[in-house]
Amino acid sequence: MERQGASDRDFLALDCISATFGITAAWLGHDPSVLGDHWGYHLRTDAVDSEWPVEQIGIHRRTPEEILSEWYGLTADHIHHADSRRAEEYIRAQLSDGNPVIAWVDTFHVPHSSFHGQQHHSHRIVIRPGDGDGTDNAGVLRIVDRYQGSLFDGFMESGTLFTAMSSDALGEARRGDPDWRNRTVVVKAGPPGAGKAHEAAQKESHKERQEERFRSTVAGNAHFSAGADLATACADELRATPEAFASLSPVGTIEVSAWFGELASQRALNARFLRAAAETCALPPLIDRAADAEALSRRWEMTRNYFFLRFRKGSVAVQRIADLITETVTLEKEWNERLRESLAEPVRQSTDPASMGPDSLGPPGAA
């Protein structure tokens, strides 16, 4: 799915992890649509404290590093620097070599963030090499943030950046997370051998290979319906004893909100992947399935907003959130089944009245 002239400006994401890896892949000349090649749910295997049952359910997607390695042979160097001075030395060396750097920052110290000066929150951005147009300056660094909640492409004072990277709040991130202070990731082309093999494979039966890869991706998600049942079970638990879940700690609120947000982001990535597959593999029915995925993304985002705005209403809100989860998961199962049908019958046109278009995945009913 490589496309010539891929631009980081073409890639947005509803989570900062996908946004940073997506624009970095695009910088290296690869299509970041492949980041949407997984969907579904799975039970978490790591032991973490939780307040709501959804916190025990993960989003079944491989890490961006795994995906970019499989599709394009890229490697990712993760480094936890001893202090901000060493982080700065490393970042400047990488930028001099023309490598973008992914960095963790505390949004409290990030001027372009809506949380600036108000709330501590772990976030990822990309520090880009200068454009060689005379704007390069040791006192500022080029920052690109393609997370849809804080779009930014401009410059940041280096002192501000490294204060944001070394903030103590990054050592107190989400449950089960490591200390994110002074951490970086640099994505690079893989070993020469892997690159040549990938290039040769791309030249040989490119169209057939891509179609086969997409079909195998769908087959790899065949367990989706069973996984979706895990989410339905969570909704049933919330619905059965809503009063038991009518309060959350600040950390629990962040965790539950993140769960909805990650689902919304993944569906948007799935939509991008399906559009790319439709184009590359000449499978027009997948355009409708991409529209379905976008509609599901909007539903998860609206459920997240409902959670933020109405959760304080107590058990009544908990019951409504449980209903929204059940409704959306049911639509997701239908989407996944129609996706398999679309692959099995690629000649079916998007005008087929049996097709589930985006209108059938409209917004949830009023609370």
PDB file of C-alpha atoms in Angstrom, residues 108-310:
ATOM      1  CA  PHE A 108       0.427  20.983  30.942  1.00  0.00           C
ATOM      2  CA  HIS A 109       3.629  22.452  29.474  1.00  0.00           C
ATOM      3  CA  VAL A 110       2.651  22.295  25.779  1.00  0.00           C
ATOM      4  CA  PRO A 111       1.478  25.729  24.505  1.00  0.00           C
ATOM      5  CA  HIS A 112      -0.672  24.413  21.639  1.00  0.00           C
ATOM      6  CA  SER A 113      -2.559  21.951  23.873  1.00  0.00           C
ATOM      7  CA  SER A 114      -5.990  22.770  25.304  1.00  0.00           C
ATOM      8  CA  PHE A 115      -4.618  21.363  28.594  1.00  0.00           C
ATOM      9  CA  HIS A 116      -1.802  23.952  28.696  1.00  0.00           C
ATOM     10  CA  GLY A 117      -1.443  25.322  32.188  1.00  0.00           C
ATOM     11  CA  GLN A 118      -4.553  23.438  33.327  1.00  0.00           C
ATOM     12  CA  GLN A 119      -4.102  19.659  33.375  1.00  0.00           C
ATOM     13  CA  HIS A 120      -1.262  17.156  33.366  1.00  0.00           C
ATOM     14  CA  HIS A 121      -1.698  14.548  30.667  1.00  0.00           C
ATOM     15  CA  SER A 122       0.670  12.195  28.843  1.00  0.00           C
ATOM     16  CA  HIS A 123       0.805  12.909  25.110  1.00  0.00           C
ATOM     17  CA  ARG A 124       3.018  12.094  22.105  1.00  0.00           C
ATOM     18  CA  ILE A 125       4.266  14.446  19.427  1.00  0.00           C
ATOM     19  CA  VAL A 126       6.720  14.287  16.530  1.00  0.00           C
ATOM     20  CA  ILE A 127       9.836  16.459  16.422  1.00  0.00           C
ATOM     21  CA  ARG A 128      10.745  16.921  12.785  1.00  0.00           C
ATOM     22  CA  PRO A 129      14.009  17.780  11.079  1.00  0.00           C
ATOM     23  CA  GLY A 130      14.204  21.343   9.810  1.00  0.00           C
ATOM     24  CA  ASP A 131      13.267  22.096   6.232  1.00  0.00           C
ATOM     25  CA  GLY A 132      16.555  23.780   5.416  1.00  0.00           C
ATOM     26  CA  ASP A 133      14.726  26.975   4.485  1.00  0.00           C
ATOM     27  CA  GLY A 134      16.519  29.212   6.945  1.00  0.00           C
ATOM     28  CA  THR A 135      14.025  28.681   9.756  1.00  0.00           C
ATOM     29  CA  ASP A 136      16.258  26.183  11.580  1.00  0.00           C
ATOM     30  CA  ASN A 137      17.228  27.575  14.968  1.00  0.00           C
ATOM     31  CA  ALA A 138      18.825  25.929  17.977  1.00  0.00           C
ATOM     32  CA  GLY A 139      16.361  27.771  20.203  1.00  0.00           C
ATOM     33  CA  VAL A 140      13.256  26.245  18.627  1.00  0.00           C
ATOM     34  CA  LEU A 141      12.275  22.841  17.270  1.00  0.00           C
ATOM     35  CA  ARG A 142       9.740  21.888  14.605  1.00  0.00           C
ATOM     36  CA  ILE A 143       6.752  20.105  16.172  1.00  0.00           C
ATOM     37  CA  VAL A 144       4.041  18.186  14.303  1.00  0.00           C
ATOM     38  CA  ASP A 145       0.956  16.995  16.195  1.00  0.00           C
ATOM     39  CA  ARG A 146      -1.648  15.256  14.025  1.00  0.00           C
ATOM     40  CA  TYR A 147      -3.829  14.074  16.892  1.00  0.00           C
ATOM     41  CA  GLN A 148      -7.238  15.541  16.043  1.00  0.00           C
ATOM     42  CA  GLY A 149      -7.640  16.926  19.537  1.00  0.00           C
ATOM     43  CA  SER A 150      -4.600  19.191  19.251  1.00  0.00           C
ATOM     44  CA  LEU A 151      -3.624  19.725  15.630  1.00  0.00           C
ATOM     45  CA  PHE A 152      -0.398  21.675  15.350  1.00  0.00           C
ATOM     46  CA  ASP A 153       2.444  22.139  12.904  1.00  0.00           C
ATOM     47  CA  GLY A 154       4.895  24.779  14.024  1.00  0.00           C
ATOM     48  CA  PHE A 155       7.722  25.572  16.361  1.00  0.00           C
ATOM     49  CA  MET A 156       8.265  25.183  20.087  1.00  0.00           C
ATOM     50  CA  GLU A 157      10.950  26.702  22.270  1.00  0.00           C
ATOM     51  CA  SER A 158      13.473  23.994  23.060  1.00  0.00           C
ATOM     52  CA  GLY A 159      13.384  24.825  26.769  1.00  0.00           C
ATOM     53  CA  THR A 160       9.608  24.399  26.790  1.00  0.00           C
ATOM     54  CA  LEU A 161       9.845  21.084  24.956  1.00  0.00           C
ATOM     55  CA  PHE A 162      12.388  19.535  27.293  1.00  0.00           C
ATOM     56  CA  THR A 163      10.491  20.778  30.341  1.00  0.00           C
ATOM     57  CA  ALA A 164       7.417  19.004  28.933  1.00  0.00           C
ATOM     58  CA  MET A 165       9.450  15.840  28.291  1.00  0.00           C
ATOM     59  CA  SER A 166      10.916  15.693  31.803  1.00  0.00           C
ATOM     60  CA  SER A 167       7.768  16.599  33.750  1.00  0.00           C
ATOM     61  CA  ASP A 168       7.289  14.523  36.903  1.00  0.00           C
ATOM     62  CA  ALA A 169       3.651  14.019  35.885  1.00  0.00           C
ATOM     63  CA  LEU A 170       4.833  11.683  33.101  1.00  0.00           C
ATOM     64  CA  GLY A 171       5.992   9.297  35.804  1.00  0.00           C
ATOM     65  CA  GLU A 172       2.396   9.033  37.020  1.00  0.00           C
ATOM     66  CA  ALA A 173       0.638   8.079  33.792  1.00  0.00           C
ATOM     67  CA  ARG A 174      -2.216   5.630  33.218  1.00  0.00           C
ATOM     68  CA  ARG A 175      -2.507   2.430  35.204  1.00  0.00           C
ATOM     69  CA  GLY A 176       0.191  -0.059  34.349  1.00  0.00           C
ATOM     70  CA  ASP A 177       2.168   2.427  32.243  1.00  0.00           C
ATOM     71  CA  PRO A 178       5.927   2.904  32.686  1.00  0.00           C
ATOM     72  CA  ASP A 179       7.667   6.171  33.494  1.00  0.00           C
ATOM     73  CA  TRP A 180       7.302   8.195  30.284  1.00  0.00           C
ATOM     74  CA  ARG A 181       9.825  10.919  31.185  1.00  0.00           C
ATOM     75  CA  ASN A 182      12.562  11.601  28.629  1.00  0.00           C
ATOM     76  CA  ARG A 183      11.453   8.815  26.289  1.00  0.00           C
ATOM     77  CA  THR A 184      11.848   8.824  22.521  1.00  0.00           C
ATOM     78  CA  VAL A 185      11.163   6.582  19.541  1.00  0.00           C
ATOM     79  CA  VAL A 186      12.893   6.813  16.182  1.00  0.00           C
ATOM     80  CA  VAL A 187      11.461   4.837  13.253  1.00  0.00           C
ATOM     81  CA  LYS A 188      13.909   3.897  10.521  1.00  0.00           C
ATOM     82  CA  ALA A 189      14.195   1.676   7.474  1.00  0.00           C
ATOM     83  CA  GLY A 190      15.045  -1.907   8.351  1.00  0.00           C
ATOM     84  CA  PRO A 191      18.308  -3.753   7.590  1.00  0.00           C
ATOM     85  CA  PRO A 192      19.425  -3.544   3.932  1.00  0.00           C
ATOM     86  CA  GLY A 193      18.560  -7.189   3.354  1.00  0.00           C
ATOM     87  CA  ALA A 194      15.011  -6.761   4.621  1.00  0.00           C
ATOM     88  CA  GLY A 195      14.586  -3.627   2.550  1.00  0.00           C
ATOM     89  CA  LYS A 196      15.684  -5.355  -0.645  1.00  0.00           C
ATOM     90  CA  ALA A 197      13.425  -8.310   0.001  1.00  0.00           C
ATOM     91  CA  HIS A 198      10.514  -5.979   0.622  1.00  0.00           C
ATOM     92  CA  GLU A 199      11.288  -4.021  -2.548  1.00  0.00           C
ATOM     93  CA  ALA A 200      11.471  -7.204  -4.635  1.00  0.00           C
ATOM     94  CA  ALA A 201       8.234  -8.471  -3.154  1.00  0.00           C
ATOM     95  CA  GLN A 202       6.553  -5.177  -3.952  1.00  0.00           C
ATOM     96  CA  LYS A 203       7.563  -5.461  -7.588  1.00  0.00           C
ATOM     97  CA  GLU A 204       6.376  -9.054  -7.946  1.00  0.00           C
ATOM     98  CA  SER A 205       2.635  -9.431  -8.379  1.00  0.00           C
ATOM     99  CA  HIS A 206       2.004  -6.276  -6.348  1.00  0.00           C
ATOM    100  CA  LYS A 207      -1.757  -6.203  -6.827  1.00  0.00           C
ATOM    101  CA  GLU A 208      -2.224  -9.893  -6.106  1.00  0.00           C
ATOM    102  CA  ARG A 209      -0.012  -9.722  -3.023  1.00  0.00           C
ATOM    103  CA  GLN A 210      -1.884  -6.774  -1.583  1.00  0.00           C
ATOM    104  CA  GLU A 211      -5.268  -8.380  -2.130  1.00  0.00           C
ATOM    105  CA  GLU A 212      -4.036 -11.583  -0.512  1.00  0.00           C
ATOM    106  CA  ARG A 213      -2.640  -9.627   2.429  1.00  0.00           C
ATOM    107  CA  PHE A 214      -5.889  -7.769   2.962  1.00  0.00           C
ATOM    108  CA  ARG A 215      -7.918 -10.962   2.825  1.00  0.00           C
ATOM    109  CA  SER A 216      -5.573 -12.599   5.327  1.00  0.00           C
ATOM    110  CA  THR A 217      -5.985  -9.578   7.587  1.00  0.00           C
ATOM    111  CA  VAL A 218      -9.744 -10.058   7.608  1.00  0.00           C
ATOM    112  CA  ALA A 219      -9.276 -13.778   8.293  1.00  0.00           C
ATOM    113  CA  GLY A 220      -7.031 -12.854  11.203  1.00  0.00           C
ATOM    114  CA  ASN A 221      -9.915 -10.898  12.686  1.00  0.00           C
ATOM    115  CA  ALA A 222     -12.424 -13.720  12.265  1.00  0.00           C
ATOM    116  CA  HIS A 223     -12.740 -13.991  16.031  1.00  0.00           C
ATOM    117  CA  PHE A 224     -14.166 -10.473  16.165  1.00  0.00           C
ATOM    118  CA  SER A 225     -17.738 -11.473  17.063  1.00  0.00           C
ATOM    119  CA  ALA A 226     -16.567 -13.569  19.996  1.00  0.00           C
ATOM    120  CA  GLY A 227     -14.447 -10.683  21.199  1.00  0.00           C
ATOM    121  CA  ALA A 228     -17.369  -8.305  20.842  1.00  0.00           C
ATOM    122  CA  ASP A 229     -19.300 -10.538  23.227  1.00  0.00           C
ATOM    123  CA  LEU A 230     -16.767  -9.533  25.894  1.00  0.00           C
ATOM    124  CA  ALA A 231     -17.824  -5.912  25.510  1.00  0.00           C
ATOM    125  CA  THR A 232     -21.499  -6.892  25.644  1.00  0.00           C
ATOM    126  CA  ALA A 233     -20.823  -8.773  28.874  1.00  0.00           C
ATOM    127  CA  CYS A 234     -19.282  -5.613  30.326  1.00  0.00           C
ATOM    128  CA  ALA A 235     -22.396  -3.668  29.384  1.00  0.00           C
ATOM    129  CA  ASP A 236     -24.563  -6.338  31.024  1.00  0.00           C
ATOM    130  CA  GLU A 237     -22.544  -6.041  34.232  1.00  0.00           C
ATOM    131  CA  LEU A 238     -22.937  -2.266  34.267  1.00  0.00           C
ATOM    132  CA  ARG A 239     -26.664  -2.592  33.611  1.00  0.00           C
ATOM    133  CA  ALA A 240     -27.225  -5.212  36.308  1.00  0.00           C
ATOM    134  CA  THR A 241     -25.887  -3.103  39.193  1.00  0.00           C
ATOM    135  CA  PRO A 242     -25.547   0.485  37.920  1.00  0.00           C
ATOM    136  CA  GLU A 243     -25.365   1.939  41.421  1.00  0.00           C
ATOM    137  CA  ALA A 244     -22.118  -0.008  42.011  1.00  0.00           C
ATOM    138  CA  PHE A 245     -20.482   1.884  39.130  1.00  0.00           C
ATOM    139  CA  ALA A 246     -22.002   5.323  39.737  1.00  0.00           C
ATOM    140  CA  SER A 247     -18.745   6.880  40.922  1.00  0.00           C
ATOM    141  CA  LEU A 248     -15.199   6.871  39.608  1.00  0.00           C
ATOM    142  CA  SER A 249     -11.871   8.197  40.829  1.00  0.00           C
ATOM    143  CA  PRO A 250     -10.066  10.755  38.617  1.00  0.00           C
ATOM    144  CA  VAL A 251      -7.800   7.952  37.355  1.00  0.00           C
ATOM    145  CA  GLY A 252     -10.782   5.684  36.689  1.00  0.00           C
ATOM    146  CA  THR A 253     -12.491   8.460  34.749  1.00  0.00           C
ATOM    147  CA  ILE A 254      -9.433   8.810  32.517  1.00  0.00           C
ATOM    148  CA  GLU A 255      -9.246   5.047  31.981  1.00  0.00           C
ATOM    149  CA  VAL A 256     -12.908   4.619  30.994  1.00  0.00           C
ATOM    150  CA  SER A 257     -12.800   7.667  28.730  1.00  0.00           C
ATOM    151  CA  ALA A 258      -9.639   6.315  27.101  1.00  0.00           C
ATOM    152  CA  TRP A 259     -11.389   3.000  26.410  1.00  0.00           C
ATOM    153  CA  PHE A 260     -14.118   4.726  24.403  1.00  0.00           C
ATOM    154  CA  GLY A 261     -11.553   6.973  22.741  1.00  0.00           C
ATOM    155  CA  GLU A 262      -9.348   4.086  21.655  1.00  0.00           C
ATOM    156  CA  LEU A 263     -12.319   2.347  20.058  1.00  0.00           C
ATOM    157  CA  ALA A 264     -13.310   5.523  18.223  1.00  0.00           C
ATOM    158  CA  SER A 265      -9.741   5.925  16.983  1.00  0.00           C
ATOM    159  CA  GLN A 266      -9.399   2.308  15.898  1.00  0.00           C
ATOM    160  CA  ARG A 267     -12.620   2.389  13.872  1.00  0.00           C
ATOM    161  CA  ALA A 268     -11.406   5.538  12.101  1.00  0.00           C
ATOM    162  CA  LEU A 269      -8.122   3.747  11.332  1.00  0.00           C
ATOM    163  CA  ASN A 270     -10.088   0.703  10.133  1.00  0.00           C
ATOM    164  CA  ALA A 271     -12.013   2.986   7.762  1.00  0.00           C
ATOM    165  CA  ARG A 272      -8.793   4.373   6.313  1.00  0.00           C
ATOM    166  CA  PHE A 273      -7.429   0.850   5.883  1.00  0.00           C
ATOM    167  CA  LEU A 274     -10.585  -0.307   4.102  1.00  0.00           C
ATOM    168  CA  ARG A 275     -10.520   2.653   1.712  1.00  0.00           C
ATOM    169  CA  ALA A 276      -6.891   1.934   0.874  1.00  0.00           C
ATOM    170  CA  ALA A 277      -7.705  -1.752   0.326  1.00  0.00           C
ATOM    171  CA  ALA A 278     -10.668  -0.866  -1.899  1.00  0.00           C
ATOM    172  CA  GLU A 279      -8.403   1.261  -4.059  1.00  0.00           C
ATOM    173  CA  THR A 280      -5.389  -1.050  -4.121  1.00  0.00           C
ATOM    174  CA  CYS A 281      -7.317  -4.295  -4.538  1.00  0.00           C
ATOM    175  CA  ALA A 282     -10.103  -2.911  -6.783  1.00  0.00           C
ATOM    176  CA  LEU A 283     -12.840  -3.969  -4.344  1.00  0.00           C
ATOM    177  CA  PRO A 284     -15.481  -1.178  -4.512  1.00  0.00           C
ATOM    178  CA  PRO A 285     -17.819  -2.771  -1.901  1.00  0.00           C
ATOM    179  CA  LEU A 286     -15.211  -2.014   0.734  1.00  0.00           C
ATOM    180  CA  ILE A 287     -15.955   1.697   0.343  1.00  0.00           C
ATOM    181  CA  ASP A 288     -19.318   1.115   2.031  1.00  0.00           C
ATOM    182  CA  ARG A 289     -17.670  -0.892   4.774  1.00  0.00           C
ATOM    183  CA  ALA A 290     -15.232   1.990   5.324  1.00  0.00           C
ATOM    184  CA  ALA A 291     -18.212   4.346   5.687  1.00  0.00           C
ATOM    185  CA  ASP A 292     -19.687   1.926   8.242  1.00  0.00           C
ATOM    186  CA  ALA A 293     -16.437   1.988  10.217  1.00  0.00           C
ATOM    187  CA  GLU A 294     -16.435   5.793  10.218  1.00  0.00           C
ATOM    188  CA  ALA A 295     -20.010   5.800  11.506  1.00  0.00           C
ATOM    189  CA  LEU A 296     -19.005   3.404  14.279  1.00  0.00           C
ATOM    190  CA  SER A 297     -16.115   5.696  15.155  1.00  0.00           C
ATOM    191  CA  ARG A 298     -18.549   8.585  15.534  1.00  0.00           C
ATOM    192  CA  ARG A 299     -20.813   6.478  17.758  1.00  0.00           C
ATOM    193  CA  TRP A 300     -17.944   5.583  20.106  1.00  0.00           C
ATOM    194  CA  GLU A 301     -16.866   9.219  20.206  1.00  0.00           C
ATOM    195  CA  MET A 302     -20.419  10.313  21.037  1.00  0.00           C
ATOM    196  CA  THR A 303     -20.619   7.684  23.774  1.00  0.00           C
ATOM    197  CA  ARG A 304     -17.388   9.051  25.183  1.00  0.00           C
ATOM    198  CA  ASN A 305     -18.844  12.561  25.140  1.00  0.00           C
ATOM    199  CA  TYR A 306     -22.013  11.308  26.848  1.00  0.00           C
ATOM    200  CA  PHE A 307     -19.848   9.711  29.537  1.00  0.00           C
ATOM    201  CA  PHE A 308     -18.080  13.030  30.137  1.00  0.00           C
ATOM    202  CA  LEU A 309     -21.239  15.142  30.205  1.00  0.00           C
ATOM    203  CA  ARG A 310     -23.713  12.873  31.990  1.00  0.00           C
TER     204      ARG A 310
END
